[in-house]
Amino acid sequence: MDRGELQEILDRNRPFAKLGNTADYIPELAYADPDQIGLTIASPDGKITSVGDCETPFTLQSISKVINLLVAVLDNGPDQVFSKVGMESSGEPFNSVSELESKPENRPLNPLINAGAIAVSSMIHGNNVEEQYERVCQFISGIIGRDNLEYDEKVFQSEILTGDRNRSLAYFMKSTGVIDTNVEKALELYFRLCSIKVTCSDLAKIGLFLSTGGRSQGQVVHKNLPRAVKISLSIMLTAGMYNESGETLLRSGIPAKSGVSGGILAAPPHEMGIGIIGPAINGKGNSVAGLKILEDISSKYRLHIFDK
Ligand code: DON
């Protein structure tokens, strides 16, 4: 991967950050630097190429939903997971209450909107939140090759204090049987997983893992991983950017997942892993500059799935 080319893509799209704002509905996220822009590519030969500010960590936020889905599918099998959560994309915001109420059996439309992710988190195996959290961290550590993962306590507390919309989604799902465990524990796990601190290079490594069908250093570490990865990539493609997923599919054509911290994880099949950070987000919760960078990378390296 040519560093100069990546730097050029980054610099060209830097001004788009001015069109977005840091998330403020989670107060602690509002303190992020809106001008931070970073990009990392992880290549199949193991090479990591970073440009921009890739050192400053940020929280996974909704990108954690991809990992939660993988672990829950490995733990329960896809049939059990998708008996509680749907597979369709959504035209509503990621935290929509009305959508949840209006759908058949009140099942969340997919595992990547908040309701779906909270329900999926509740299905992760473990005797308590600590054990569930540790299992997800071990899964991530195995992919990114470092075991010092931690969550951002301030962001976590900020979500606990202000996450009443998520709480309403979760209690509603409890009332309809989608969640059949302790609601507060399910929320605590979900908030903790959203608050895990990562860098662009961590995201790029997770992207590479997904793009190669769940291989770590060339090995499939769990026999059911290829199927779980295929499920996750499919839903990332159709729903990873919420109510901007259709446009992202047209423009970039790469399975990707955003977080309100401004991170984007992208996994062009069989090609590479991509990690992007740009905390200035648009009204749909996606990094403004990040989406532009993704589009440019897709076009430069012909990564759109229908360019093949
Ligand atoms: O639950 C929330 O609202 C946040 N912790 C995560 C939402 C999010 O990242 C949406 N993404 N773009």
Coordinates of C-alpha atoms and ligand atoms in Angstrom, one line a residue:
M1 CA 0.0 0.0 0.0
D2 CA 1.4 3.4 -1.1
R3 CA 1.6 5.7 1.9
G4 CA 1.7 8.8 -0.3
E5 CA -1.5 7.8 -2.0
L6 CA -3.2 7.3 1.3
Q7 CA -1.9 10.7 2.6
E8 CA -3.3 12.3 -0.5
I9 CA -6.7 10.8 0.1
L10 CA -6.7 11.9 3.7
D11 CA -5.6 15.4 3.0
R12 CA -8.2 15.8 0.2
N13 CA -11.0 14.9 2.5
R14 CA -9.9 16.6 5.7
P15 CA -12.0 19.7 5.0
F16 CA -15.2 17.6 5.1
A17 CA -14.8 17.4 8.9
K18 CA -16.0 21.0 9.1
L19 CA -19.4 19.8 7.9
G20 CA -20.0 17.6 11.0
N21 CA -20.0 17.8 14.8
T22 CA -18.8 15.6 17.6
A23 CA -21.6 13.5 19.1
D24 CA -23.1 15.4 22.1
Y25 CA -26.0 13.1 23.2
I26 CA -23.3 11.2 25.0
P27 CA -21.8 14.2 26.7
E28 CA -18.3 12.8 27.1
L29 CA -17.9 12.2 23.3
A30 CA -18.4 16.0 22.7
Y31 CA -14.8 16.5 24.0
A32 CA -13.2 14.7 21.1
D33 CA -11.2 16.7 18.6
P34 CA -13.4 17.2 15.6
D35 CA -10.3 17.8 13.4
Q36 CA -8.7 14.4 14.2
I37 CA -8.4 12.4 11.0
G38 CA -6.7 9.1 10.7
L39 CA -6.6 6.2 8.3
T40 CA -5.0 2.7 8.6
I41 CA -4.9 -0.1 6.0
A42 CA -4.0 -3.6 7.1
S43 CA -2.9 -5.7 4.1
P44 CA -3.1 -9.5 3.8
D45 CA 0.7 -9.7 3.9
G46 CA 0.6 -8.3 7.4
K47 CA 1.7 -4.8 6.5
I48 CA 0.1 -1.9 8.4
T49 CA 0.1 1.5 6.8
S50 CA -1.2 4.5 8.8
V51 CA -1.6 8.2 7.8
G52 CA -2.9 11.1 9.9
D53 CA -3.6 10.9 13.6
C54 CA -3.9 7.2 14.3
E55 CA -2.4 7.3 17.7
T56 CA -5.2 9.0 19.7
P57 CA -7.6 6.2 20.9
F58 CA -11.3 6.5 20.6
T59 CA -14.2 4.3 21.7
L60 CA -15.7 1.6 19.5
Q61 CA -19.3 2.7 20.0
S62 CA -21.5 1.0 17.5
I63 CA -18.5 -0.8 15.8
S64 CA -18.7 -3.1 18.9
K65 CA -22.0 -4.3 17.5
V66 CA -20.2 -6.3 14.8
I67 CA -18.1 -8.1 17.4
N68 CA -21.1 -8.7 19.7
L69 CA -22.9 -10.3 16.8
L70 CA -20.0 -12.5 15.9
V71 CA -19.6 -13.8 19.5
A72 CA -23.4 -14.2 20.0
V73 CA -23.7 -16.2 16.7
L74 CA -20.7 -18.4 17.8
D75 CA -22.3 -18.8 21.2
N76 CA -25.9 -19.5 20.2
G77 CA -25.9 -20.3 16.4
P78 CA -27.5 -18.0 13.9
D79 CA -31.0 -19.5 14.2
Q80 CA -31.3 -18.6 17.8
V81 CA -29.9 -15.1 17.3
F82 CA -32.2 -14.3 14.4
S83 CA -35.2 -15.7 16.1
K84 CA -34.9 -12.5 18.3
V85 CA -33.5 -10.0 15.8
G86 CA -34.2 -9.4 12.1
M87 CA -31.9 -9.1 9.1
E88 CA -33.4 -6.1 7.3
S89 CA -31.9 -2.7 6.7
S90 CA -33.7 0.3 8.2
G91 CA -34.7 3.7 7.0
E92 CA -35.0 5.0 10.6
P93 CA -32.3 6.5 12.9
F94 CA -30.2 4.0 14.9
N95 CA -32.0 4.5 18.1
S96 CA -35.6 4.7 16.8
V97 CA -38.3 3.7 19.3
S98 CA -41.2 3.8 16.9
E99 CA -39.7 1.4 14.5
L100 CA -39.2 -1.2 17.3
E101 CA -42.9 -0.9 18.3
S102 CA -44.2 -1.2 14.7
K103 CA -42.3 -4.3 13.6
P104 CA -43.8 -7.8 13.7
E105 CA -43.3 -9.4 17.1
N106 CA -41.5 -6.2 18.0
R107 CA -38.2 -7.7 16.9
P108 CA -35.4 -5.2 16.2
L109 CA -34.9 -4.9 12.5
N110 CA -31.3 -5.9 12.6
P111 CA -28.4 -6.5 15.0
L112 CA -26.6 -3.2 14.2
I113 CA -29.3 -0.7 15.3
N114 CA -29.2 0.0 19.1
A115 CA -32.2 -2.2 20.0
G116 CA -30.8 -5.2 18.0
A117 CA -27.3 -4.8 19.5
I118 CA -28.7 -4.6 23.1
A119 CA -30.7 -7.8 22.4
V120 CA -27.7 -9.5 20.9
S121 CA -25.4 -8.5 23.8
S122 CA -27.9 -10.1 26.2
M123 CA -27.3 -13.4 24.4
I124 CA -23.5 -13.4 24.9
H125 CA -22.6 -16.3 27.2
G126 CA -21.1 -15.8 30.6
N127 CA -22.2 -16.0 34.3
N128 CA -22.2 -12.2 34.8
V129 CA -21.4 -9.0 33.0
E130 CA -17.7 -9.2 33.9
E131 CA -17.4 -12.7 32.3
Q132 CA -19.4 -11.7 29.2
Y133 CA -17.3 -8.6 28.8
E134 CA -14.0 -10.5 29.2
R135 CA -15.0 -13.1 26.6
V136 CA -15.7 -10.3 24.0
C137 CA -12.4 -8.7 24.9
Q138 CA -10.5 -11.9 24.5
F139 CA -12.1 -12.4 21.1
I140 CA -11.0 -8.9 20.0
S141 CA -7.5 -9.4 21.5
G142 CA -7.1 -12.6 19.5
I143 CA -7.7 -10.6 16.3
I144 CA -5.7 -7.4 17.0
G145 CA -2.8 -9.2 18.8
R146 CA -2.8 -7.2 22.1
D147 CA -4.4 -8.1 25.3
N148 CA -4.4 -4.8 27.1
L149 CA -7.8 -3.7 26.0
E150 CA -9.7 -1.4 28.3
Y151 CA -12.9 0.6 28.3
D152 CA -13.1 4.3 28.8
E153 CA -14.6 4.7 32.2
K154 CA -15.8 8.3 31.6
V155 CA -17.5 7.4 28.3
F156 CA -19.1 4.4 30.0
Q157 CA -20.4 6.5 32.9
S158 CA -21.6 9.2 30.5
E159 CA -23.7 6.5 28.7
I160 CA -25.0 5.0 31.9
L161 CA -26.1 8.5 33.1
T162 CA -27.7 9.6 29.8
G163 CA -28.7 6.4 28.1
D164 CA -32.4 6.6 28.8
R165 CA -33.4 6.0 25.2
N166 CA -31.5 2.8 25.1
R167 CA -33.0 1.9 28.5
S168 CA -36.5 2.4 27.0
L169 CA -35.7 0.2 24.0
A170 CA -34.3 -2.5 26.3
Y171 CA -37.3 -2.4 28.8
F172 CA -39.7 -2.5 25.8
M173 CA -37.9 -5.6 24.5
K174 CA -38.1 -7.2 27.9
S175 CA -41.8 -6.7 27.9
T176 CA -42.2 -8.4 24.5
G177 CA -39.8 -11.3 25.3
V178 CA -37.0 -10.3 22.9
I179 CA -34.8 -9.9 26.0
D180 CA -35.2 -12.6 28.6
T181 CA -32.3 -11.7 30.9
N182 CA -31.8 -8.9 33.4
V183 CA -32.3 -5.6 31.4
E184 CA -29.9 -3.5 33.5
K185 CA -27.1 -6.1 33.1
A186 CA -27.7 -6.3 29.3
L187 CA -27.4 -2.5 29.2
E188 CA -24.3 -2.4 31.3
L189 CA -22.6 -4.9 29.0
Y190 CA -23.7 -3.0 25.9
F191 CA -22.4 0.3 27.3
R192 CA -19.1 -1.3 28.3
L193 CA -18.6 -2.8 24.9
C194 CA -19.4 0.5 23.2
S195 CA -16.8 2.2 25.5
I196 CA -13.8 -0.1 24.6
K197 CA -10.8 2.0 23.5
V198 CA -9.3 1.3 20.1
T199 CA -7.1 2.9 17.4
C200 CA -7.4 3.0 13.7
S201 CA -4.9 0.2 13.4
D202 CA -7.0 -2.1 15.7
L203 CA -10.0 -1.4 13.4
A204 CA -8.0 -2.2 10.3
K205 CA -6.9 -5.5 11.8
I206 CA -10.5 -6.4 12.6
G207 CA -11.4 -5.4 9.1
L208 CA -8.7 -7.7 7.6
F209 CA -9.9 -10.5 9.9
L210 CA -13.4 -10.1 8.5
S211 CA -12.4 -9.6 4.9
T212 CA -10.4 -12.9 5.0
G213 CA -13.4 -14.9 6.3
G214 CA -12.4 -14.9 10.0
R215 CA -8.7 -15.8 9.7
S216 CA -6.1 -14.7 12.2
Q217 CA -2.6 -15.2 10.9
G218 CA -4.0 -17.3 8.2
Q219 CA -5.8 -19.7 10.5
V220 CA -9.6 -20.0 11.1
V221 CA -9.6 -20.2 14.9
H222 CA -13.2 -21.5 15.3
K223 CA -14.9 -23.8 12.8
N224 CA -18.1 -21.7 12.8
L225 CA -16.3 -18.4 12.2
P226 CA -16.6 -18.3 8.4
R227 CA -20.4 -18.5 8.6
A228 CA -20.6 -16.0 11.4
V229 CA -18.3 -13.6 9.5
K230 CA -20.4 -14.0 6.3
I231 CA -23.5 -13.1 8.3
S232 CA -21.8 -10.0 9.8
L233 CA -20.4 -8.8 6.5
S234 CA -23.8 -9.1 4.9
I235 CA -25.5 -7.1 7.5
M236 CA -22.7 -4.5 7.5
L237 CA -23.2 -4.0 3.8
T238 CA -27.0 -3.5 4.1
A239 CA -27.2 -1.8 7.5
G240 CA -23.8 -0.8 8.8
M241 CA -24.4 2.9 8.2
Y242 CA -28.0 2.9 9.5
N243 CA -30.3 5.1 7.4
E244 CA -27.3 6.0 5.2
S245 CA -26.5 2.4 4.3
G246 CA -28.0 2.5 0.8
E247 CA -26.1 5.6 -0.2
T248 CA -22.9 4.1 1.3
L249 CA -23.5 0.9 -0.7
L250 CA -23.8 2.9 -3.9
R251 CA -20.8 5.2 -3.2
S252 CA -18.3 2.8 -1.6
G253 CA -19.8 -0.7 -1.9
I254 CA -17.8 -2.1 1.0
P255 CA -19.1 -3.8 4.1
A256 CA -18.5 -1.2 6.8
K257 CA -19.6 -0.2 10.3
S258 CA -19.6 3.2 11.9
G259 CA -19.6 4.5 15.5
V260 CA -20.7 7.8 16.9
S261 CA -17.2 8.4 18.1
G262 CA -16.4 8.8 14.4
G263 CA -14.7 5.5 13.7
I264 CA -15.4 3.4 10.6
L265 CA -14.4 -0.2 10.2
A266 CA -14.4 -1.5 6.7
A267 CA -13.8 -4.9 5.2
P268 CA -13.6 -5.2 1.4
P269 CA -13.8 -8.9 0.8
H270 CA -10.5 -10.7 0.3
E271 CA -8.7 -7.3 -0.1
M272 CA -7.7 -5.6 3.2
G273 CA -8.9 -4.1 6.4
I274 CA -9.6 -0.4 6.7
G275 CA -9.8 1.7 9.9
I276 CA -10.8 5.3 9.8
I277 CA -11.3 8.0 12.5
G278 CA -13.0 11.4 12.1
P279 CA -15.0 12.4 15.2
A280 CA -17.1 15.0 13.3
I281 CA -20.3 13.1 12.4
N282 CA -23.4 13.8 10.4
G283 CA -27.0 13.7 11.6
K284 CA -27.1 10.0 10.9
G285 CA -24.2 9.2 13.2
N286 CA -21.6 8.6 10.6
S287 CA -18.2 10.4 10.2
V288 CA -18.5 13.0 7.5
A289 CA -14.8 13.0 6.4
G290 CA -14.6 9.2 7.1
L291 CA -17.3 8.4 4.6
K292 CA -15.6 10.5 2.0
I293 CA -12.3 8.8 2.6
L294 CA -14.0 5.4 2.3
E295 CA -15.5 6.4 -1.0
D296 CA -12.1 7.6 -2.3
I297 CA -10.3 4.5 -1.2
S298 CA -13.0 2.4 -2.9
S299 CA -12.7 4.2 -6.1
K300 CA -8.8 4.4 -6.1
Y301 CA -8.3 0.7 -5.4
R302 CA -11.5 -0.6 -7.2
L303 CA -12.9 -2.1 -4.0
H304 CA -16.7 -1.7 -4.7
I305 CA -18.1 -5.2 -4.6
F306 CA -19.7 -4.6 -8.0
D307 CA -16.4 -3.4 -9.5
K308 CA -15.2 -7.0 -9.5
Ligands
DON1 O1 -25.9 3.5 22.3 C1 -25.5 4.5 21.7 O2 -26.3 5.3 21.3 C2 -24.0 4.6 21.4 N1 -23.3 3.9 22.5 C3 -23.7 3.9 20.1 C4 -24.4 4.5 18.9 C5 -23.6 4.5 17.7 O3 -22.4 4.4 17.8 C6 -24.3 4.8 16.5 N2 -23.3 5.0 15.4 N3 -23.0 5.5 14.5

